[in-house]
mmCIF file of C-alpha atoms in Angstrom:
data_model
loop_
_atom_site.group_PDB
_atom_site.id
_atom_site.type_symbol
_atom_site.label_atom_id
_atom_site.label_comp_id
_atom_site.label_asym_id
_atom_site.label_seq_id
_atom_site.Cartn_x
_atom_site.Cartn_y
_atom_site.Cartn_z
ATOM 1 C CA MET R 13 9.657 4.131 -0.152
ATOM 2 C CA LEU R 14 10.705 5.584 -3.282
ATOM 3 C CA LYS R 15 9.870 2.646 -5.628
ATOM 4 C CA ARG R 16 6.713 2.012 -3.229
ATOM 5 C CA ILE R 17 5.450 5.664 -4.960
ATOM 6 C CA LEU R 18 6.723 5.573 -8.500
ATOM 7 C CA VAL R 19 5.135 1.971 -9.013
ATOM 8 C CA SER R 20 1.551 3.760 -7.486
ATOM 9 C CA PHE R 21 1.991 6.046 -10.384
ATOM 10 C CA VAL R 22 2.089 3.327 -12.953
ATOM 11 C CA LEU R 23 -0.243 1.279 -11.079
ATOM 12 C CA ILE R 24 -3.053 3.343 -9.961
ATOM 13 C CA PRO R 25 -3.894 5.016 -13.853
ATOM 14 C CA VAL R 26 -4.137 1.494 -15.321
ATOM 15 C CA THR R 27 -6.587 1.105 -12.724
ATOM 16 C CA ILE R 28 -8.823 3.538 -13.368
ATOM 17 C CA LEU R 29 -8.578 3.689 -17.108
ATOM 18 C CA ALA R 30 -9.527 0.208 -16.566
ATOM 19 C CA ILE R 31 -12.696 1.059 -14.348
ATOM 20 C CA LEU R 32 -13.295 3.818 -16.698
ATOM 21 C CA LYS R 33 -13.178 1.548 -19.767
ATOM 22 C CA GLY R 34 -15.523 -1.191 -18.161
ATOM 23 C CA ASP R 35 -16.669 -4.258 -19.555
ATOM 24 C CA VAL R 36 -14.250 -6.848 -20.902
ATOM 25 C CA TYR R 37 -11.143 -4.398 -19.888
ATOM 26 C CA PHE R 38 -12.106 -4.164 -16.258
ATOM 27 C CA PHE R 39 -12.981 -7.975 -16.417
ATOM 28 C CA SER R 40 -9.398 -8.831 -17.568
ATOM 29 C CA MET R 41 -7.770 -7.115 -15.362
ATOM 30 C CA SER R 42 -10.079 -8.396 -12.699
ATOM 31 C CA LEU R 43 -8.968 -11.792 -14.009
ATOM 32 C CA ILE R 44 -5.519 -11.931 -13.763
ATOM 33 C CA LEU R 45 -5.118 -9.706 -10.434
ATOM 34 C CA SER R 46 -7.780 -12.645 -9.057
ATOM 35 C CA THR R 47 -5.326 -15.258 -10.165
ATOM 36 C CA PHE R 48 -2.287 -13.807 -8.818
ATOM 37 C CA CYS R 49 -4.184 -13.169 -5.438
ATOM 38 C CA LEU R 50 -5.322 -17.053 -5.536
ATOM 39 C CA TRP R 51 -1.737 -18.057 -6.452
ATOM 40 C CA GLU R 52 0.192 -16.448 -3.560
ATOM 41 C CA PHE R 53 -2.784 -17.244 -0.869
ATOM 42 C CA TYR R 54 -1.744 -20.930 -1.850
ATOM 43 C CA THR R 55 1.476 -20.622 -2.044
ATOM 44 C CA ILE R 56 2.102 -19.234 1.177
ATOM 45 C CA PHE R 57 0.201 -22.035 2.443
ATOM 46 C CA GLU R 58 3.060 -24.579 0.819
ATOM 47 C CA SER R 59 5.540 -23.160 2.794
ATOM 48 C CA LYS R 60 4.126 -25.003 5.828
ATOM 49 C CA ASP R 61 3.815 -27.965 3.734
ATOM 50 C CA TYR R 62 -0.003 -27.762 3.340
ATOM 51 C CA TYR R 63 -1.126 -28.336 -0.407
ATOM 52 C CA PRO R 64 -4.285 -27.158 -1.439
ATOM 53 C CA LEU R 65 -4.937 -28.372 -5.262
ATOM 54 C CA LYS R 66 -3.451 -24.738 -6.679
ATOM 55 C CA THR R 67 -3.940 -25.127 -10.413
ATOM 56 C CA PHE R 68 -7.071 -26.955 -9.909
ATOM 57 C CA SER R 69 -8.641 -24.275 -8.032
ATOM 58 C CA ILE R 70 -7.335 -21.532 -10.012
ATOM 59 C CA VAL R 71 -8.208 -23.219 -13.089
ATOM 60 C CA VAL R 72 -12.094 -23.417 -11.029
ATOM 61 C CA SER R 73 -11.898 -19.915 -10.251
ATOM 62 C CA LEU R 74 -11.222 -18.665 -14.280
ATOM 63 C CA LEU R 75 -13.847 -20.795 -15.263
ATOM 64 C CA PHE R 76 -16.584 -19.437 -12.258
ATOM 65 C CA GLN R 77 -15.609 -15.751 -13.376
ATOM 66 C CA THR R 78 -15.501 -16.347 -17.286
ATOM 67 C CA ILE R 79 -19.060 -18.204 -16.733
ATOM 68 C CA ALA R 80 -20.602 -15.399 -14.826
ATOM 69 C CA TYR R 81 -18.858 -12.992 -17.467
ATOM 70 C CA VAL R 82 -20.391 -14.717 -20.501
ATOM 71 C CA HIS R 83 -24.005 -15.444 -18.626
ATOM 72 C CA GLY R 84 -24.312 -12.963 -16.278
ATOM 73 C CA PRO R 85 -23.421 -12.723 -12.090
ATOM 74 C CA GLU R 86 -26.670 -14.391 -11.188
ATOM 75 C CA ASN R 87 -25.103 -17.697 -12.523
ATOM 76 C CA ILE R 88 -23.521 -17.770 -9.177
ATOM 77 C CA ILE R 89 -25.061 -21.632 -8.626
ATOM 78 C CA TYR R 90 -22.198 -22.907 -10.722
ATOM 79 C CA PHE R 91 -19.705 -21.898 -7.775
ATOM 80 C CA LEU R 92 -21.408 -24.254 -5.757
ATOM 81 C CA VAL R 93 -20.649 -27.279 -7.766
ATOM 82 C CA PHE R 94 -16.920 -27.456 -7.843
ATOM 83 C CA ILE R 95 -16.855 -27.666 -3.785
ATOM 84 C CA PRO R 96 -17.575 -31.833 -4.436
ATOM 85 C CA MET R 97 -14.894 -31.927 -7.203
ATOM 86 C CA ILE R 98 -12.175 -30.360 -4.702
ATOM 87 C CA ILE R 99 -12.818 -32.315 -2.057
ATOM 88 C CA SER R 100 -13.513 -35.672 -4.223
ATOM 89 C CA LEU R 101 -10.259 -34.939 -5.805
ATOM 90 C CA GLU R 102 -8.536 -35.122 -2.645
ATOM 91 C CA LEU R 103 -9.080 -38.673 -2.049
ATOM 92 C CA PHE R 104 -7.369 -39.642 -4.584
ATOM 93 C CA ARG R 105 -4.355 -37.465 -3.753
ATOM 94 C CA LYS R 106 -1.221 -39.142 -2.051
ATOM 95 C CA LYS R 107 -0.793 -35.926 0.127
ATOM 96 C CA GLU R 108 -0.660 -35.513 4.191
ATOM 97 C CA ARG R 109 -3.035 -33.454 6.069
ATOM 98 C CA SER R 110 -6.003 -34.325 3.697
ATOM 99 C CA ILE R 111 -8.539 -33.017 5.341
ATOM 100 C CA ILE R 112 -7.027 -29.152 5.732
ATOM 101 C CA ASN R 113 -6.502 -29.173 2.018
ATOM 102 C CA PRO R 114 -9.591 -29.341 0.569
ATOM 103 C CA VAL R 115 -10.513 -26.406 2.958
ATOM 104 C CA LEU R 116 -7.745 -24.841 2.340
ATOM 105 C CA ALA R 117 -8.690 -24.926 -1.710
ATOM 106 C CA VAL R 118 -12.479 -23.900 -0.902
ATOM 107 C CA PHE R 119 -11.171 -20.986 1.641
ATOM 108 C CA GLY R 120 -9.354 -19.400 -1.061
ATOM 109 C CA LEU R 121 -12.194 -19.578 -3.690
ATOM 110 C CA ILE R 122 -14.603 -17.971 -1.192
ATOM 111 C CA TYR R 123 -11.518 -15.525 0.440
ATOM 112 C CA ILE R 124 -10.650 -14.044 -2.878
ATOM 113 C CA THR R 125 -12.580 -15.454 -5.876
ATOM 114 C CA LEU R 126 -16.170 -14.069 -4.358
ATOM 115 C CA PRO R 127 -14.910 -11.005 -4.361
ATOM 116 C CA PHE R 128 -13.859 -10.682 -7.460
ATOM 117 C CA TYR R 129 -17.141 -12.287 -8.612
ATOM 118 C CA LEU R 130 -19.199 -9.801 -6.772
ATOM 119 C CA ILE R 131 -17.110 -5.701 -7.589
ATOM 120 C CA ASN R 132 -17.527 -7.709 -11.653
ATOM 121 C CA ALA R 133 -21.234 -7.557 -10.730
ATOM 122 C CA LEU R 134 -21.090 -4.032 -9.577
ATOM 123 C CA GLU R 135 -18.939 -3.035 -12.517
ATOM 124 C CA LYS R 136 -22.569 -2.887 -14.202
ATOM 125 C CA ASP R 137 -21.732 1.735 -12.913
ATOM 126 C CA PHE R 138 -18.255 1.924 -12.957
ATOM 127 C CA ARG R 139 -18.814 4.527 -10.824
ATOM 128 C CA ILE R 140 -19.739 2.532 -7.853
ATOM 129 C CA VAL R 141 -16.318 0.447 -8.402
ATOM 130 C CA LEU R 142 -14.619 3.930 -8.829
ATOM 131 C CA PHE R 143 -15.923 4.986 -5.427
ATOM 132 C CA ILE R 144 -15.092 2.033 -3.227
ATOM 133 C CA VAL R 145 -11.600 2.047 -4.888
ATOM 134 C CA ILE R 146 -10.588 5.459 -4.089
ATOM 135 C CA LEU R 147 -11.607 4.852 -0.537
ATOM 136 C CA VAL R 148 -9.713 1.982 -0.285
ATOM 137 C CA TRP R 149 -6.964 4.091 -1.219
ATOM 138 C CA ALA R 150 -7.278 6.705 1.173
ATOM 139 C CA CYS R 151 -7.902 4.167 3.905
ATOM 140 C CA ASP R 152 -4.842 1.978 3.208
ATOM 141 C CA SER R 153 -2.225 4.884 2.444
ATOM 142 C CA SER R 154 -3.668 7.256 4.906
ATOM 143 C CA ALA R 155 -3.317 4.418 7.575
ATOM 144 C CA TYR R 156 0.199 3.344 6.630
ATOM 145 C CA PHE R 157 1.234 7.158 6.106
ATOM 146 C CA ILE R 158 -0.037 8.329 9.588
ATOM 147 C CA GLY R 159 1.266 4.941 10.834
ATOM 148 C CA LYS R 160 4.753 5.399 9.601
ATOM 149 C CA TYR R 161 5.361 9.344 10.976
ATOM 150 C CA PHE R 162 2.935 9.780 13.704
ATOM 151 C CA GLY R 163 2.490 6.074 15.266
ATOM 152 C CA LYS R 164 3.286 5.540 18.571
ATOM 153 C CA ARG R 165 1.543 2.548 20.065
ATOM 154 C CA LYS R 166 1.253 -0.677 18.411
ATOM 155 C CA LEU R 167 -2.199 -1.930 17.156
ATOM 156 C CA THR R 168 -1.968 -5.990 17.534
ATOM 157 C CA LYS R 169 0.860 -8.415 17.929
ATOM 158 C CA ILE R 170 -0.410 -9.710 14.301
ATOM 159 C CA SER R 171 1.348 -6.904 12.428
ATOM 160 C CA PRO R 172 3.543 -4.950 14.862
ATOM 161 C CA LYS R 173 4.011 -2.407 12.285
ATOM 162 C CA LYS R 174 0.493 -1.177 12.445
ATOM 163 C CA THR R 175 -0.223 1.370 15.168
ATOM 164 C CA VAL R 176 -3.451 2.990 16.668
ATOM 165 C CA GLU R 177 -2.578 6.327 15.318
ATOM 166 C CA GLY R 178 -2.399 4.415 11.531
ATOM 167 C CA ALA R 179 -5.754 2.957 12.221
ATOM 168 C CA ILE R 180 -7.766 5.794 13.388
ATOM 169 C CA GLY R 181 -5.882 8.032 10.792
ATOM 170 C CA GLY R 182 -7.356 5.821 8.123
ATOM 171 C CA PHE R 183 -10.496 5.339 9.299
ATOM 172 C CA LEU R 184 -11.285 9.097 9.605
ATOM 173 C CA PHE R 185 -9.511 9.907 6.442
ATOM 174 C CA THR R 186 -11.755 7.129 4.911
ATOM 175 C CA ILE R 187 -14.510 9.145 5.878
ATOM 176 C CA LEU R 188 -13.345 12.843 5.057
ATOM 177 C CA THR R 189 -12.622 11.216 1.315
ATOM 178 C CA ALA R 190 -15.844 9.884 1.065
ATOM 179 C CA ILE R 191 -17.809 13.199 2.145
ATOM 180 C CA ILE R 192 -15.587 15.385 -0.543
ATOM 181 C CA TYR R 193 -16.571 12.298 -2.896
ATOM 182 C CA HIS R 194 -20.139 13.448 -2.125
ATOM 183 C CA TYR R 195 -19.515 17.071 -2.127
ATOM 184 C CA ILE R 196 -17.894 16.298 -5.863
ATOM 185 C CA GLN R 197 -20.583 14.259 -7.211
ATOM 186 C CA PRO R 198 -23.937 14.538 -4.807
ATOM 187 C CA ASP R 199 -26.224 13.219 -7.476
ATOM 188 C CA PHE R 200 -24.763 9.960 -7.098
ATOM 189 C CA ILE R 201 -23.188 9.445 -4.029
ATOM 190 C CA THR R 202 -25.680 10.863 -0.661
ATOM 191 C CA LEU R 203 -24.472 11.585 2.638
ATOM 192 C CA LYS R 204 -25.645 9.208 3.715
ATOM 193 C CA ASP R 205 -23.816 6.629 1.103
ATOM 194 C CA ALA R 206 -20.930 8.394 1.857
ATOM 195 C CA LEU R 207 -21.121 8.231 5.771
ATOM 196 C CA VAL R 208 -21.841 4.358 5.643
ATOM 197 C CA CYS R 209 -19.319 3.480 2.798
ATOM 198 C CA GLY R 210 -16.512 5.466 4.712
ATOM 199 C CA ILE R 211 -17.426 4.009 8.221
ATOM 200 C CA ALA R 212 -17.608 0.112 6.625
ATOM 201 C CA ILE R 213 -14.609 0.594 4.424
ATOM 202 C CA GLY R 214 -12.690 2.471 7.426
ATOM 203 C CA ILE R 215 -12.881 -0.185 9.690
ATOM 204 C CA SER R 216 -13.304 -3.328 7.401
ATOM 205 C CA GLY R 217 -10.423 -2.637 5.194
ATOM 206 C CA GLN R 218 -8.365 -2.388 8.033
ATOM 207 C CA ILE R 219 -9.824 -5.863 9.324
ATOM 208 C CA GLY R 220 -8.887 -7.207 5.603
ATOM 209 C CA ASP R 221 -5.371 -6.044 6.061
ATOM 210 C CA LEU R 222 -4.982 -7.639 9.523
ATOM 211 C CA PHE R 223 -6.142 -10.855 8.380
ATOM 212 C CA GLU R 224 -3.705 -11.020 5.585
ATOM 213 C CA SER R 225 -1.306 -10.088 8.150
ATOM 214 C CA MET R 226 -2.267 -13.273 10.349
ATOM 215 C CA LEU R 227 -2.050 -15.737 7.250
ATOM 216 C CA LYS R 228 1.444 -14.314 6.405
ATOM 217 C CA ARG R 229 2.521 -14.567 10.404
ATOM 218 C CA TYR R 230 1.117 -17.997 10.514
ATOM 219 C CA THR R 231 2.881 -18.926 7.711
ATOM 220 C CA GLU R 232 5.934 -17.441 8.432
ATOM 221 C CA VAL R 233 6.387 -15.498 5.214
ATOM 222 C CA LYS R 234 7.290 -11.173 4.815
ATOM 223 C CA ASP R 235 5.452 -10.392 1.763
ATOM 224 C CA SER R 236 2.798 -12.514 0.061
ATOM 225 C CA SER R 237 5.143 -12.599 -2.871
ATOM 226 C CA GLN R 238 7.898 -10.205 -4.705
ATOM 227 C CA ILE R 239 5.894 -9.539 -7.920
ATOM 228 C CA ILE R 240 5.310 -5.462 -7.210
ATOM 229 C CA PRO R 241 8.820 -3.816 -6.656
ATOM 230 C CA GLY R 242 8.429 -1.858 -3.286
ATOM 231 C CA HIS R 243 4.374 -3.667 -2.404
ATOM 232 C CA GLY R 244 5.171 -6.903 -2.341
ATOM 233 C CA GLY R 245 2.461 -9.232 -3.898
ATOM 234 C CA VAL R 246 -0.949 -8.546 -5.541
ATOM 235 C CA LEU R 247 -2.352 -10.230 -2.539
ATOM 236 C CA ASP R 248 -1.048 -7.502 -0.440
ATOM 237 C CA ARG R 249 -2.129 -4.761 -1.796
ATOM 238 C CA LEU R 250 -5.979 -6.201 -2.447
ATOM 239 C CA ASP R 251 -6.236 -7.587 0.934
ATOM 240 C CA SER R 252 -8.516 -4.836 1.984
ATOM 241 C CA LEU R 253 -10.359 -4.545 -1.405
ATOM 242 C CA ILE R 254 -11.082 -8.019 -0.800
ATOM 243 C CA PHE R 255 -12.775 -7.648 2.449
ATOM 244 C CA VAL R 256 -14.872 -4.325 1.950
ATOM 245 C CA THR R 257 -16.626 -5.948 -1.233
ATOM 246 C CA PRO R 258 -18.923 -7.933 -0.331
ATOM 247 C CA LEU R 259 -20.163 -5.398 2.166
ATOM 248 C CA MET R 260 -20.600 -3.105 -0.331
ATOM 249 C CA TYR R 261 -22.164 -5.283 -2.840
ATOM 250 C CA ILE R 262 -24.752 -5.724 -0.311
ATOM 251 C CA TYR R 263 -25.064 -2.233 0.549
ATOM 252 C CA PHE R 264 -25.362 -1.199 -3.165
ATOM 253 C CA SER R 265 -27.460 -4.306 -4.196
ATOM 254 C CA PHE R 266 -29.556 -4.135 -1.627
ATOM 255 C CA MET R 267 -29.804 -1.174 1.190
ATOM 256 C CA ARG R 268 -28.997 1.774 -0.879
#
């Protein structure tokens, strides 16, 4: 627990600084984090004897995000070009499960690379990204601590440590955090924004956490990696943000 808290005291200021500085600083952090997440995602499936073109797919992710950063996020069409390339490469590999491998490769790019692409598109206004990240942190942290100290009823077999009390507490605390944010910055976050985003993140963030737990349960691993002391892997820490980002992109880009 102490190690987890100490590491958080380092990671949180670094993340906030990258968001506030924006531009190449945020893009660089995003590129590094997405690469670790993708590497961890493919690696946990290798433990079940799947081999989803890990190196090539990571290179594709790096190229796509760099193209989007340099030439603008509207160039998402480049993302589609790589899909038939991945499928074609599988035809020349001498690996079993030749159908599943390219499916996992493409799914990893959609599951991880696409949300990072979207959050970079949102970063044109750093206040939106900061708001989203704070709500995700609020959801994750409150669900964890409320579940740890007050949880009694198990939420699901997929993740035995998750509790009903933790899930409800995380949901309500996320909404409360969003409302407080509204009163701090009423000209930027309206009450409608606070309620919509608080509810959406309070639900989708926890679904993202459970989805990654399902992947780890299937592949029989405890953590996506051990790269962050006391926290596990990068994907373990960003699973909620990955699920939340597409919804927030849709809301702030088209529905606000």
